[in-house]
mmCIF file of C-alpha atoms and ligand atoms in Angstrom:
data_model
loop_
_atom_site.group_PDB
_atom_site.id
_atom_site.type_symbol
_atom_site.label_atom_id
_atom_site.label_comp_id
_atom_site.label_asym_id
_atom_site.label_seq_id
_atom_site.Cartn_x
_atom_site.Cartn_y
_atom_site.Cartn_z
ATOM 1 C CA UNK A 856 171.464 152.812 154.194
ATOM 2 C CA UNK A 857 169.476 155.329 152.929
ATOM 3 C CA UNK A 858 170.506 157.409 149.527
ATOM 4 C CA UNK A 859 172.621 160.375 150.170
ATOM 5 C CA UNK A 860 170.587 163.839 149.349
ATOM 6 C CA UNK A 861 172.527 165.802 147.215
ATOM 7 C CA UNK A 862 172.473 169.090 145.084
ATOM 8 C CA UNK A 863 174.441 168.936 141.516
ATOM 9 C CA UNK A 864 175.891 172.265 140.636
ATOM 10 C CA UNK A 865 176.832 172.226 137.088
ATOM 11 C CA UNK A 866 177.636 173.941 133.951
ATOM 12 C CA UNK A 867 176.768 170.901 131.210
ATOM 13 C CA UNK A 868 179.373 170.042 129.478
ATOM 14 C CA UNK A 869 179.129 166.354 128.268
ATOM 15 C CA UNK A 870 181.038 165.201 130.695
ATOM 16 C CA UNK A 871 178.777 166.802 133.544
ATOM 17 C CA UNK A 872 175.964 165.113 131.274
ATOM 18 C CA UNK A 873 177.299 161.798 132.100
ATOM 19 C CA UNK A 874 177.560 162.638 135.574
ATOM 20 C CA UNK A 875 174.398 163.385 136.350
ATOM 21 C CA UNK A 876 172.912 160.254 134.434
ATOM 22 C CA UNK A 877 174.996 158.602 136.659
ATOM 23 C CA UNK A 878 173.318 160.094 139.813
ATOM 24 C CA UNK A 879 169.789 159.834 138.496
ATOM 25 C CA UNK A 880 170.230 156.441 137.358
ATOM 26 C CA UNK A 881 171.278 155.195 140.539
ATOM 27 C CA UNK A 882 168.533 155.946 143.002
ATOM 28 C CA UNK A 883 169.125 153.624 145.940
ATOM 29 C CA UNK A 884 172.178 155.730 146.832
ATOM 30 C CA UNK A 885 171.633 158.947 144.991
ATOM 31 C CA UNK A 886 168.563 161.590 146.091
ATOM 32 C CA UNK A 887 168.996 164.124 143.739
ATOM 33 C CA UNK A 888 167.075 167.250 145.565
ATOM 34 C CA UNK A 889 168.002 169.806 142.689
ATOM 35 C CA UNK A 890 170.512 170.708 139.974
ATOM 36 C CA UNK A 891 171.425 174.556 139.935
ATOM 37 C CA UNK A 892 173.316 175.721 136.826
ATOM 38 C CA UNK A 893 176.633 177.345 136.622
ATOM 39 C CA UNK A 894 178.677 179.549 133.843
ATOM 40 C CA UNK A 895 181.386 177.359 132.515
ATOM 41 C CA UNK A 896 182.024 175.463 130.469
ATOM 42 C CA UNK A 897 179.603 177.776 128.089
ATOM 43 C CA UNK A 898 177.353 180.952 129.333
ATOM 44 C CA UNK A 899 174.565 180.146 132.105
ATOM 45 C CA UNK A 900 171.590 180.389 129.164
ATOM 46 C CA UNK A 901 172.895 177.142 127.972
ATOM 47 C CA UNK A 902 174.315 175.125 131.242
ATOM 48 C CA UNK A 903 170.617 175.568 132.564
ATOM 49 C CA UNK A 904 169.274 174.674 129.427
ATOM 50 C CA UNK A 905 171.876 171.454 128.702
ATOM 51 C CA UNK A 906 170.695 170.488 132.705
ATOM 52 C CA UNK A 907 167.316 170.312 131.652
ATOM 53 C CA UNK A 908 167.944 168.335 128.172
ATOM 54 C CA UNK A 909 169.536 165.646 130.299
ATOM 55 C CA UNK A 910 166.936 165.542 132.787
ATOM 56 C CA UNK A 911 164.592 164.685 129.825
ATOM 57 C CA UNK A 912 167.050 162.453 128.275
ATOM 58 C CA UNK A 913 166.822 160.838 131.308
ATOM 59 C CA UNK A 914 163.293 160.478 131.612
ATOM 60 C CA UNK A 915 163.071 161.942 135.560
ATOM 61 C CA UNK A 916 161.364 165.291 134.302
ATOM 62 C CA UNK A 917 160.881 165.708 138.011
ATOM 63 C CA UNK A 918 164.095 166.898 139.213
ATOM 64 C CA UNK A 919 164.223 170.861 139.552
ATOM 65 C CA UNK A 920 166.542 172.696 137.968
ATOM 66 C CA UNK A 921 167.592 176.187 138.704
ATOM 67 C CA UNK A 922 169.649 178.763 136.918
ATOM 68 C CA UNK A 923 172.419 180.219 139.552
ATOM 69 C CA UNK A 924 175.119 182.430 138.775
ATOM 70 C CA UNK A 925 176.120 183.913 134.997
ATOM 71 C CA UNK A 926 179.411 185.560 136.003
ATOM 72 C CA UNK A 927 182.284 184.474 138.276
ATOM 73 C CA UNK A 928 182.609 186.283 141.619
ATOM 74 C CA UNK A 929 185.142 189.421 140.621
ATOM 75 C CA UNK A 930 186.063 188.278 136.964
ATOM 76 C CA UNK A 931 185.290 188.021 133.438
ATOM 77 C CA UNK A 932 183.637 184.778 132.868
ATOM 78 C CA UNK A 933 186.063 182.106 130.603
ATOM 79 C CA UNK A 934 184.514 179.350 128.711
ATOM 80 C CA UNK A 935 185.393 176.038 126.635
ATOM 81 C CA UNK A 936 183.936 176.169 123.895
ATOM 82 C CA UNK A 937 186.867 174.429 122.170
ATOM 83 C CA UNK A 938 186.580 171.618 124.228
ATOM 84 C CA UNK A 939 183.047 170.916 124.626
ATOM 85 C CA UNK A 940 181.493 172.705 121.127
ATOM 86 C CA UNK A 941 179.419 175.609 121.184
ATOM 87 C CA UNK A 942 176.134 174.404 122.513
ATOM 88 C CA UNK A 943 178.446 172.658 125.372
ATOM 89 C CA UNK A 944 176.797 169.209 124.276
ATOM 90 C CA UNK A 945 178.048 169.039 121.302
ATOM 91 C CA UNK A 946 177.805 165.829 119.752
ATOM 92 C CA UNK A 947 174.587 163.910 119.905
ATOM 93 C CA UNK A 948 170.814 165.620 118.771
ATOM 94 C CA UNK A 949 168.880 166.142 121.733
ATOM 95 C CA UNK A 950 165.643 167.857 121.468
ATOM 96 C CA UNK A 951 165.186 171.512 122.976
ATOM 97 C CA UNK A 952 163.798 170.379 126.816
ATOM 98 C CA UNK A 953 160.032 170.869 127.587
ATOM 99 C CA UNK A 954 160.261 170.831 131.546
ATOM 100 C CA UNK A 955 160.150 174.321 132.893
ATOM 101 C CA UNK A 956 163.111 176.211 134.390
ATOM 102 C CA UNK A 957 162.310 177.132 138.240
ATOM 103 C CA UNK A 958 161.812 180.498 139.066
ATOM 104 C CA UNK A 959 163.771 180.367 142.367
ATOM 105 C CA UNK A 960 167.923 181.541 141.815
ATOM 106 C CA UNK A 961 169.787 178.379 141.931
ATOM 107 C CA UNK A 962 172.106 179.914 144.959
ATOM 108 C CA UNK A 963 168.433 180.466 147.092
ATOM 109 C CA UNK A 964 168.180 177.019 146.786
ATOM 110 C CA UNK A 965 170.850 175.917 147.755
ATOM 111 C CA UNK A 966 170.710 177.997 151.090
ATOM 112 C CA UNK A 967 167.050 177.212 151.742
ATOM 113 C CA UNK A 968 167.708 173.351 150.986
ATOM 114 C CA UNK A 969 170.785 173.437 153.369
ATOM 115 C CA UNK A 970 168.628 175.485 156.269
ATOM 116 C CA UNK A 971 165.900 173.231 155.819
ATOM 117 C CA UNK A 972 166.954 169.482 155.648
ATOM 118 C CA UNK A 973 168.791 168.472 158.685
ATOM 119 C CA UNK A 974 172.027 169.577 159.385
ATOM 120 C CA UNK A 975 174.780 167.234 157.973
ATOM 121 C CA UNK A 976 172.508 165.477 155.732
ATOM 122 C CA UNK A 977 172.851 167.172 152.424
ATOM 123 C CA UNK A 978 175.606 166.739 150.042
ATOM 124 C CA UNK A 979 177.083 169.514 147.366
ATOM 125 C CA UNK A 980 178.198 167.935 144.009
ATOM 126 C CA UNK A 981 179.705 170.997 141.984
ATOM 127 C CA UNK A 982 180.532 169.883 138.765
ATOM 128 C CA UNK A 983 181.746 173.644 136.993
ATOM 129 C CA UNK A 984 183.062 176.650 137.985
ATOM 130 C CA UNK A 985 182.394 176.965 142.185
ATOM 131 C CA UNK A 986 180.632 180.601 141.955
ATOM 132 C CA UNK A 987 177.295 179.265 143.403
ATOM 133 C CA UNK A 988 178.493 177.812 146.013
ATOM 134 C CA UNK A 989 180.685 180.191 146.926
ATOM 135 C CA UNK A 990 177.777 182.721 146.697
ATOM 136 C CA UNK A 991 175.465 180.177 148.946
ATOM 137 C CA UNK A 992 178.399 180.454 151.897
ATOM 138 C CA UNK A 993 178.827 184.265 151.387
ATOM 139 C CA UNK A 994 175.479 185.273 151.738
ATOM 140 C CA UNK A 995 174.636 182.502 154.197
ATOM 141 C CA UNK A 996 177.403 181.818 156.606
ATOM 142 C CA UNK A 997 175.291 179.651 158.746
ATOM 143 C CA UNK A 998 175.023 176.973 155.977
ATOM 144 C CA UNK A 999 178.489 175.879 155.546
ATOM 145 C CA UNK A 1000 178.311 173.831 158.651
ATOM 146 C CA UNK A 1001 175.462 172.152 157.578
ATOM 147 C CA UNK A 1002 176.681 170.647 154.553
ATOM 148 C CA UNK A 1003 177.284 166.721 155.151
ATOM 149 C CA UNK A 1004 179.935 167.122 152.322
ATOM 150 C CA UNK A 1005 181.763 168.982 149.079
ATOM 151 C CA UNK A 1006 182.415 166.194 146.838
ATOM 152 C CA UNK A 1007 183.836 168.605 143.649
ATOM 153 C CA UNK A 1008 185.447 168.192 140.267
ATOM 154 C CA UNK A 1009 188.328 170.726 139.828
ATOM 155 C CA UNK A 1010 191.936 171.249 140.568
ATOM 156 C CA UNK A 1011 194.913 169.343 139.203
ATOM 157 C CA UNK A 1012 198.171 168.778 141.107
ATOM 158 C CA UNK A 1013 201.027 165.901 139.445
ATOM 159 C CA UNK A 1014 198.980 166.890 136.027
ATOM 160 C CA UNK A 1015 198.648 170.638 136.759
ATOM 161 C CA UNK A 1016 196.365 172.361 134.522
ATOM 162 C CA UNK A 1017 194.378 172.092 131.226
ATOM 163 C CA UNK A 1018 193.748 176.046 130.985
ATOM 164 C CA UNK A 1019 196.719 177.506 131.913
ATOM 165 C CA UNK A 1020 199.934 175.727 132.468
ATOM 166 C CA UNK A 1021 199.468 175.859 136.006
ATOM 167 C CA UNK A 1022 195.160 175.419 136.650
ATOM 168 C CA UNK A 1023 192.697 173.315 136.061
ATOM 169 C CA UNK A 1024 189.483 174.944 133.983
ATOM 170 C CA UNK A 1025 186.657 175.130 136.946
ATOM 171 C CA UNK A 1026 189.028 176.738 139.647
ATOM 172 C CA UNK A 1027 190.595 179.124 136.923
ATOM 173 C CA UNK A 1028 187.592 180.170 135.936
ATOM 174 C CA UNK A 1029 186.434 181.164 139.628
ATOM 175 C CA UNK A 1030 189.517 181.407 141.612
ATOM 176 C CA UNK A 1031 187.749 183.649 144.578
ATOM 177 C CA UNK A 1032 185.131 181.217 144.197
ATOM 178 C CA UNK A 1033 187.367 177.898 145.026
ATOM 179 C CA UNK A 1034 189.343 179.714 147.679
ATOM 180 C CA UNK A 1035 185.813 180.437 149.628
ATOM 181 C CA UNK A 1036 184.821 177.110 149.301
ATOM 182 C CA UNK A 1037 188.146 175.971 150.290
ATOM 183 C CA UNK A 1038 188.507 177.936 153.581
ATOM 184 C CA UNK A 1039 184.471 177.001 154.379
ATOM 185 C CA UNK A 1040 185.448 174.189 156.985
ATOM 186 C CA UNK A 1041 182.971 172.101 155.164
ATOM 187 C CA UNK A 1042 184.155 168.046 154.756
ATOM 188 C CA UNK A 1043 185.736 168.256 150.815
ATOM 189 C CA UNK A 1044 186.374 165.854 148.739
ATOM 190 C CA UNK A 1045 188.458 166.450 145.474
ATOM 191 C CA UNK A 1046 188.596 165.088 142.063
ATOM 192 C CA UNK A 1047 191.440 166.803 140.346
ATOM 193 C CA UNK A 1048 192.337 165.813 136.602
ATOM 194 C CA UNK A 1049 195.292 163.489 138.406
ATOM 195 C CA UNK A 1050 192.284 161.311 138.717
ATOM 196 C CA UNK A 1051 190.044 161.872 136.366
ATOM 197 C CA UNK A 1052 192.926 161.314 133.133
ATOM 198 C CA UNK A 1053 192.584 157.977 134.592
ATOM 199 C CA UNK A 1054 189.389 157.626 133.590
ATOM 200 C CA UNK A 1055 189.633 157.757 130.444
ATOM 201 C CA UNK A 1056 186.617 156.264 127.958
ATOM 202 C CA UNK A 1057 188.733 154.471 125.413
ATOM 203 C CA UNK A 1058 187.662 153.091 121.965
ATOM 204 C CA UNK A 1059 186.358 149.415 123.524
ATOM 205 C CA UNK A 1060 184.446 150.941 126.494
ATOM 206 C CA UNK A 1061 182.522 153.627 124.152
ATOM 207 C CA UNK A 1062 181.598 151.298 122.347
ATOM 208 C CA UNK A 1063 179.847 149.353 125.195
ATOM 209 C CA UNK A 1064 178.066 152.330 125.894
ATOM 210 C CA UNK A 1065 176.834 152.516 122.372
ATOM 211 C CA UNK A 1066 175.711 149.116 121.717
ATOM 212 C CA UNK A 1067 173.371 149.468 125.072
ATOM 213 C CA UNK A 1068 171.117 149.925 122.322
ATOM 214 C CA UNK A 1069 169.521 152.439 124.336
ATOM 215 C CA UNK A 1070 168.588 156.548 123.713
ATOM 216 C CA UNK A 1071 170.688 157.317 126.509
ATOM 217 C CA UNK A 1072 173.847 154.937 125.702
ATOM 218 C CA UNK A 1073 173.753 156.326 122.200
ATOM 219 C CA UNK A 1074 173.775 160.034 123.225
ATOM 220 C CA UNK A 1075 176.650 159.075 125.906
ATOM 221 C CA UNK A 1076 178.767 157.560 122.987
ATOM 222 C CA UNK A 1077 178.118 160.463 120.401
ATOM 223 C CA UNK A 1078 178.988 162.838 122.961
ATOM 224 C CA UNK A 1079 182.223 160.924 124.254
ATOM 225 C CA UNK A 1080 183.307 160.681 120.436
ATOM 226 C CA UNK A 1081 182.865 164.700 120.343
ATOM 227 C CA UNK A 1082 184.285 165.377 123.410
ATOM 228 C CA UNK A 1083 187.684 162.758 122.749
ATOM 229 C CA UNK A 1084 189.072 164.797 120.228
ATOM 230 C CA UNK A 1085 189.923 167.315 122.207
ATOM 231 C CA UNK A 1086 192.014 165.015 124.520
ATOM 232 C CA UNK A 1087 193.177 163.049 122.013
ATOM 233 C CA UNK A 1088 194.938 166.171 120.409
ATOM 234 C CA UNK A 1089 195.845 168.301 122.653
ATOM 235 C CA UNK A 1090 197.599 165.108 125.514
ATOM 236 C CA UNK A 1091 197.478 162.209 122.882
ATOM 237 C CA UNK A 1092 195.679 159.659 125.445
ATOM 238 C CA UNK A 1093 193.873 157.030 124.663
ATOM 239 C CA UNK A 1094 190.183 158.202 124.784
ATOM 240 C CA UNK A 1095 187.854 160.931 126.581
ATOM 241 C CA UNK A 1096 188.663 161.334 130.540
ATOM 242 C CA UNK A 1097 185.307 161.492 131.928
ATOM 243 C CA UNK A 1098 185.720 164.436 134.819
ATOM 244 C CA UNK A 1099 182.851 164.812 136.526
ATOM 245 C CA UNK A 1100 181.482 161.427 136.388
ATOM 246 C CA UNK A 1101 184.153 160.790 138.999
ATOM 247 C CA UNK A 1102 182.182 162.857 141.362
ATOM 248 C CA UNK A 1103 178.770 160.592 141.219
ATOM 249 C CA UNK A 1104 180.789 157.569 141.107
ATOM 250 C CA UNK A 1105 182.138 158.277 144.044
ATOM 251 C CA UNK A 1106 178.961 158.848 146.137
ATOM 252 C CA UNK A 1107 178.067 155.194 144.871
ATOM 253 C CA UNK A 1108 181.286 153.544 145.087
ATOM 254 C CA UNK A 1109 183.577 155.427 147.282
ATOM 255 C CA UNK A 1110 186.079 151.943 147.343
ATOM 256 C CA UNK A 1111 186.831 152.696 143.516
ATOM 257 C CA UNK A 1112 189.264 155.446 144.607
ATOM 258 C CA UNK A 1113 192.235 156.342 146.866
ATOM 259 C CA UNK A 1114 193.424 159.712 147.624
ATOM 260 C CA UNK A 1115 195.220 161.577 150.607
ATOM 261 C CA UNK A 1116 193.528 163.822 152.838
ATOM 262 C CA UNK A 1117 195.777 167.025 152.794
ATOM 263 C CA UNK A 1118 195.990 170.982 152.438
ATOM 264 C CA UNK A 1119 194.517 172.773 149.424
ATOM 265 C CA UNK A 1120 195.328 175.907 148.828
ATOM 266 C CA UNK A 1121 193.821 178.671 145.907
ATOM 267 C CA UNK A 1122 196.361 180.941 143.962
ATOM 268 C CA UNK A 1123 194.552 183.977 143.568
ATOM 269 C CA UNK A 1124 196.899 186.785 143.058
ATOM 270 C CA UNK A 1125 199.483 185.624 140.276
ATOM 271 C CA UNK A 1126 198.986 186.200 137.035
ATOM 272 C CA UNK A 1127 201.204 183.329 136.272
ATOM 273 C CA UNK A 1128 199.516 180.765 138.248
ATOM 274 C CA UNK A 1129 195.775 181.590 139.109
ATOM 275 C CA UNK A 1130 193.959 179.292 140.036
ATOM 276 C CA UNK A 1131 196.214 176.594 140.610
ATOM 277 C CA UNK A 1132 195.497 174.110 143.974
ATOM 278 C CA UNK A 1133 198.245 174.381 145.884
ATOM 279 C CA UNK A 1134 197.962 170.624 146.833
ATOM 280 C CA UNK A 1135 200.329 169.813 150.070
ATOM 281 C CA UNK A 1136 200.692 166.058 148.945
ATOM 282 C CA UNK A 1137 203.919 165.593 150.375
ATOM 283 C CA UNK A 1138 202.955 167.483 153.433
ATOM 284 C CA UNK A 1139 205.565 169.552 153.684
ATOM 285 C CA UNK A 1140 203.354 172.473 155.454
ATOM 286 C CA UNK A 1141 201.943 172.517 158.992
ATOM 287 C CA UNK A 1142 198.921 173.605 157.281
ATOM 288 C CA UNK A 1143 196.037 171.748 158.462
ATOM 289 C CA UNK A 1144 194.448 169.266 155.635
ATOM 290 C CA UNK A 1145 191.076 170.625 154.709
ATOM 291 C CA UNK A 1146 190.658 168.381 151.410
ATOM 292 C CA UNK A 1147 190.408 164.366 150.773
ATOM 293 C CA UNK A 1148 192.443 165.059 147.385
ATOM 294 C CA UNK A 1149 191.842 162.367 145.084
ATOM 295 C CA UNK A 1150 194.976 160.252 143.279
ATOM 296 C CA UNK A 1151 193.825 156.820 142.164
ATOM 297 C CA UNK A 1152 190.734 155.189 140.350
ATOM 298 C CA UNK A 1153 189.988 151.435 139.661
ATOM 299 C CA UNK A 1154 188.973 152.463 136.086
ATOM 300 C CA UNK A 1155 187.829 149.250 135.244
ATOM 301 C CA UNK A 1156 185.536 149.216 138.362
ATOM 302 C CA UNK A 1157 184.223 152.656 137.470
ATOM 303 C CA UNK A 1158 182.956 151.836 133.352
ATOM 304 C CA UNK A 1159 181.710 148.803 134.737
ATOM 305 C CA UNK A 1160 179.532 150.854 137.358
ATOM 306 C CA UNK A 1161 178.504 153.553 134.703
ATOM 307 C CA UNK A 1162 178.232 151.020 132.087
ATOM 308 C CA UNK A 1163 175.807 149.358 134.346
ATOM 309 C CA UNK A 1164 174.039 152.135 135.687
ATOM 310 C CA UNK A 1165 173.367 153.798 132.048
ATOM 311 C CA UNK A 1166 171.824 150.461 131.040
ATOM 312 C CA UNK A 1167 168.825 151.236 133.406
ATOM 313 C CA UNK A 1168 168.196 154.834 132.142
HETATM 314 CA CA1 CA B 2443 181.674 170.475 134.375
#
């Protein structure tokens, strides 16, 4: 089999950090064709910047990265700052990147990419906020049919939401954003925080990652210590969850995790509950499933993978 082409969309964020080291560390079933940037987590000036660090942390200086979107579709952008410090990779020092920023808007290339591979053959990872994407279908409607598959961090449904009560950060942040993507008719896959709370970096496998001995196991483990206090706080678990990690573990080891393939719906007009995914796990609607959602990981199965994997980096 031949690796999956695929386009990260991301607003780093340690845990998007991780994710992508994932995917470029695992290039027999990983093509990574470009990484656009996202507002998210914290403003656009510093996801596209934090992309680029990790590229060079990486050591695969070659993969472009774009800047996309700085606002959300129709609101005021929100970040998380408090979660993931105010650089957004808080934790480890990483030198400022060298490789250059292309000049090409991250949502152009995402359309031209999608018009210009063959059809079903290129996958959409968005890691942040979905504004980019969302953009990408809006102002080409021809490409959503194109896209092999969505495989996206965001949403929550038996854990419901980190922001707000009721929603997850990356849909809250972009509700209009999720509900385009939502309604595309493009094949998506979901990793709400039901799934990624289970997998959670605890004390024992951080420390794996730090005694890799390696640059990039050492930045992994300073950032997971950063990032776990946060978790550890505000849900008392045992350790960091790593979110979007999920996402490129999943293109690699799809057998790691179980889900349901139901209806997902986008709140977009409360003010109580935007943003929440309306997740019909019980399917009690006749509304058709448009989502693999995501309920189950083998954690062990999935540290051991990234445990590997980051050894080769
Ligand atoms: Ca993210």
């Amino acid at each position: 089999m031949s690796a999956r082409k695929i386009i990260i969309d991301t607003d780093p964020g340690q845990d998007d950090a991780v994710a992508i080291l994932l995917a470029l560390a695992s290039p027999e079933e990983i093509d990574v064709l470009g990484i656009t940037a996202v507002a998210g987590n914290v403003p656009l000036p510093l996801t596209q910047k934090n992309a680029r660090i990790v590229c060079e942390l990486a050591g695969k200086t070659d993969v472009p990265v774009f800047a996309g979107c700085d606002v959300p579709l129709s609101r005021k952008l929100v970040t998380a700052e408090h979660v993931h410090g105010k650089t957004g990779l808080d934790g480890p020092t990483l030198p400022d990147p060298t490789m250059e920023l292309q000049t090409k808007h991250g949502v152009d290339f995402i359309i031209e990419t999608l018009r210009t591979e063959p059809a079903g053959t290129v996958t959409l990872c968005p890691l942040g906020p979905l504004t980019n994407i969302a953009c990408a279908f809006e102002k080409a409607p021809d490409i959503a049919e194109r896209v092999q598959e969505i495989i996206l961090m965001g949403g929550a449904y038996f854990e419901v939401g980190n922001i707000t009560p009721a929603a997850e950060f990356n849909i809250y942040v972009d509700p209009e954003a999720a509900d385009i993507v939502f309604k595309s008719g493009a094949p998506i896959v979901v990793m709400p925080l039901d799934v990624t709370h289970k997998a959670l970096v605890t004390k024992p496998r951080n420390d794996t990652f730090r005694t890799l001995g390696t640059k990039v196991g050492s930045a992994v483990a300073e950032m997971t210590d950063f990032f776990e206090r946060f978790d550890k706080d505000k849900y008392g678990s045992a350790g960091a969850p790593l979110h979007d990690p999920c996402v490129t573990a999943y293109l690699i080891r799809p057998d790691l995790f179980t889900g349901r393939h139901i209806n997902v719906e986008i709140e977009i007009q409360s003010e109580l509950t935007l943003g929440m995914t309306v997740a019909d796990w019980w399917g009690v609607t006749d509304r058709a499933p448009n989502a693999l959602f995501i309920g189950d990981v083998d954690s062990d199965g999935f540290f051991d993978l990234l445990t590997e994997r980051l050894a080769r980096l």
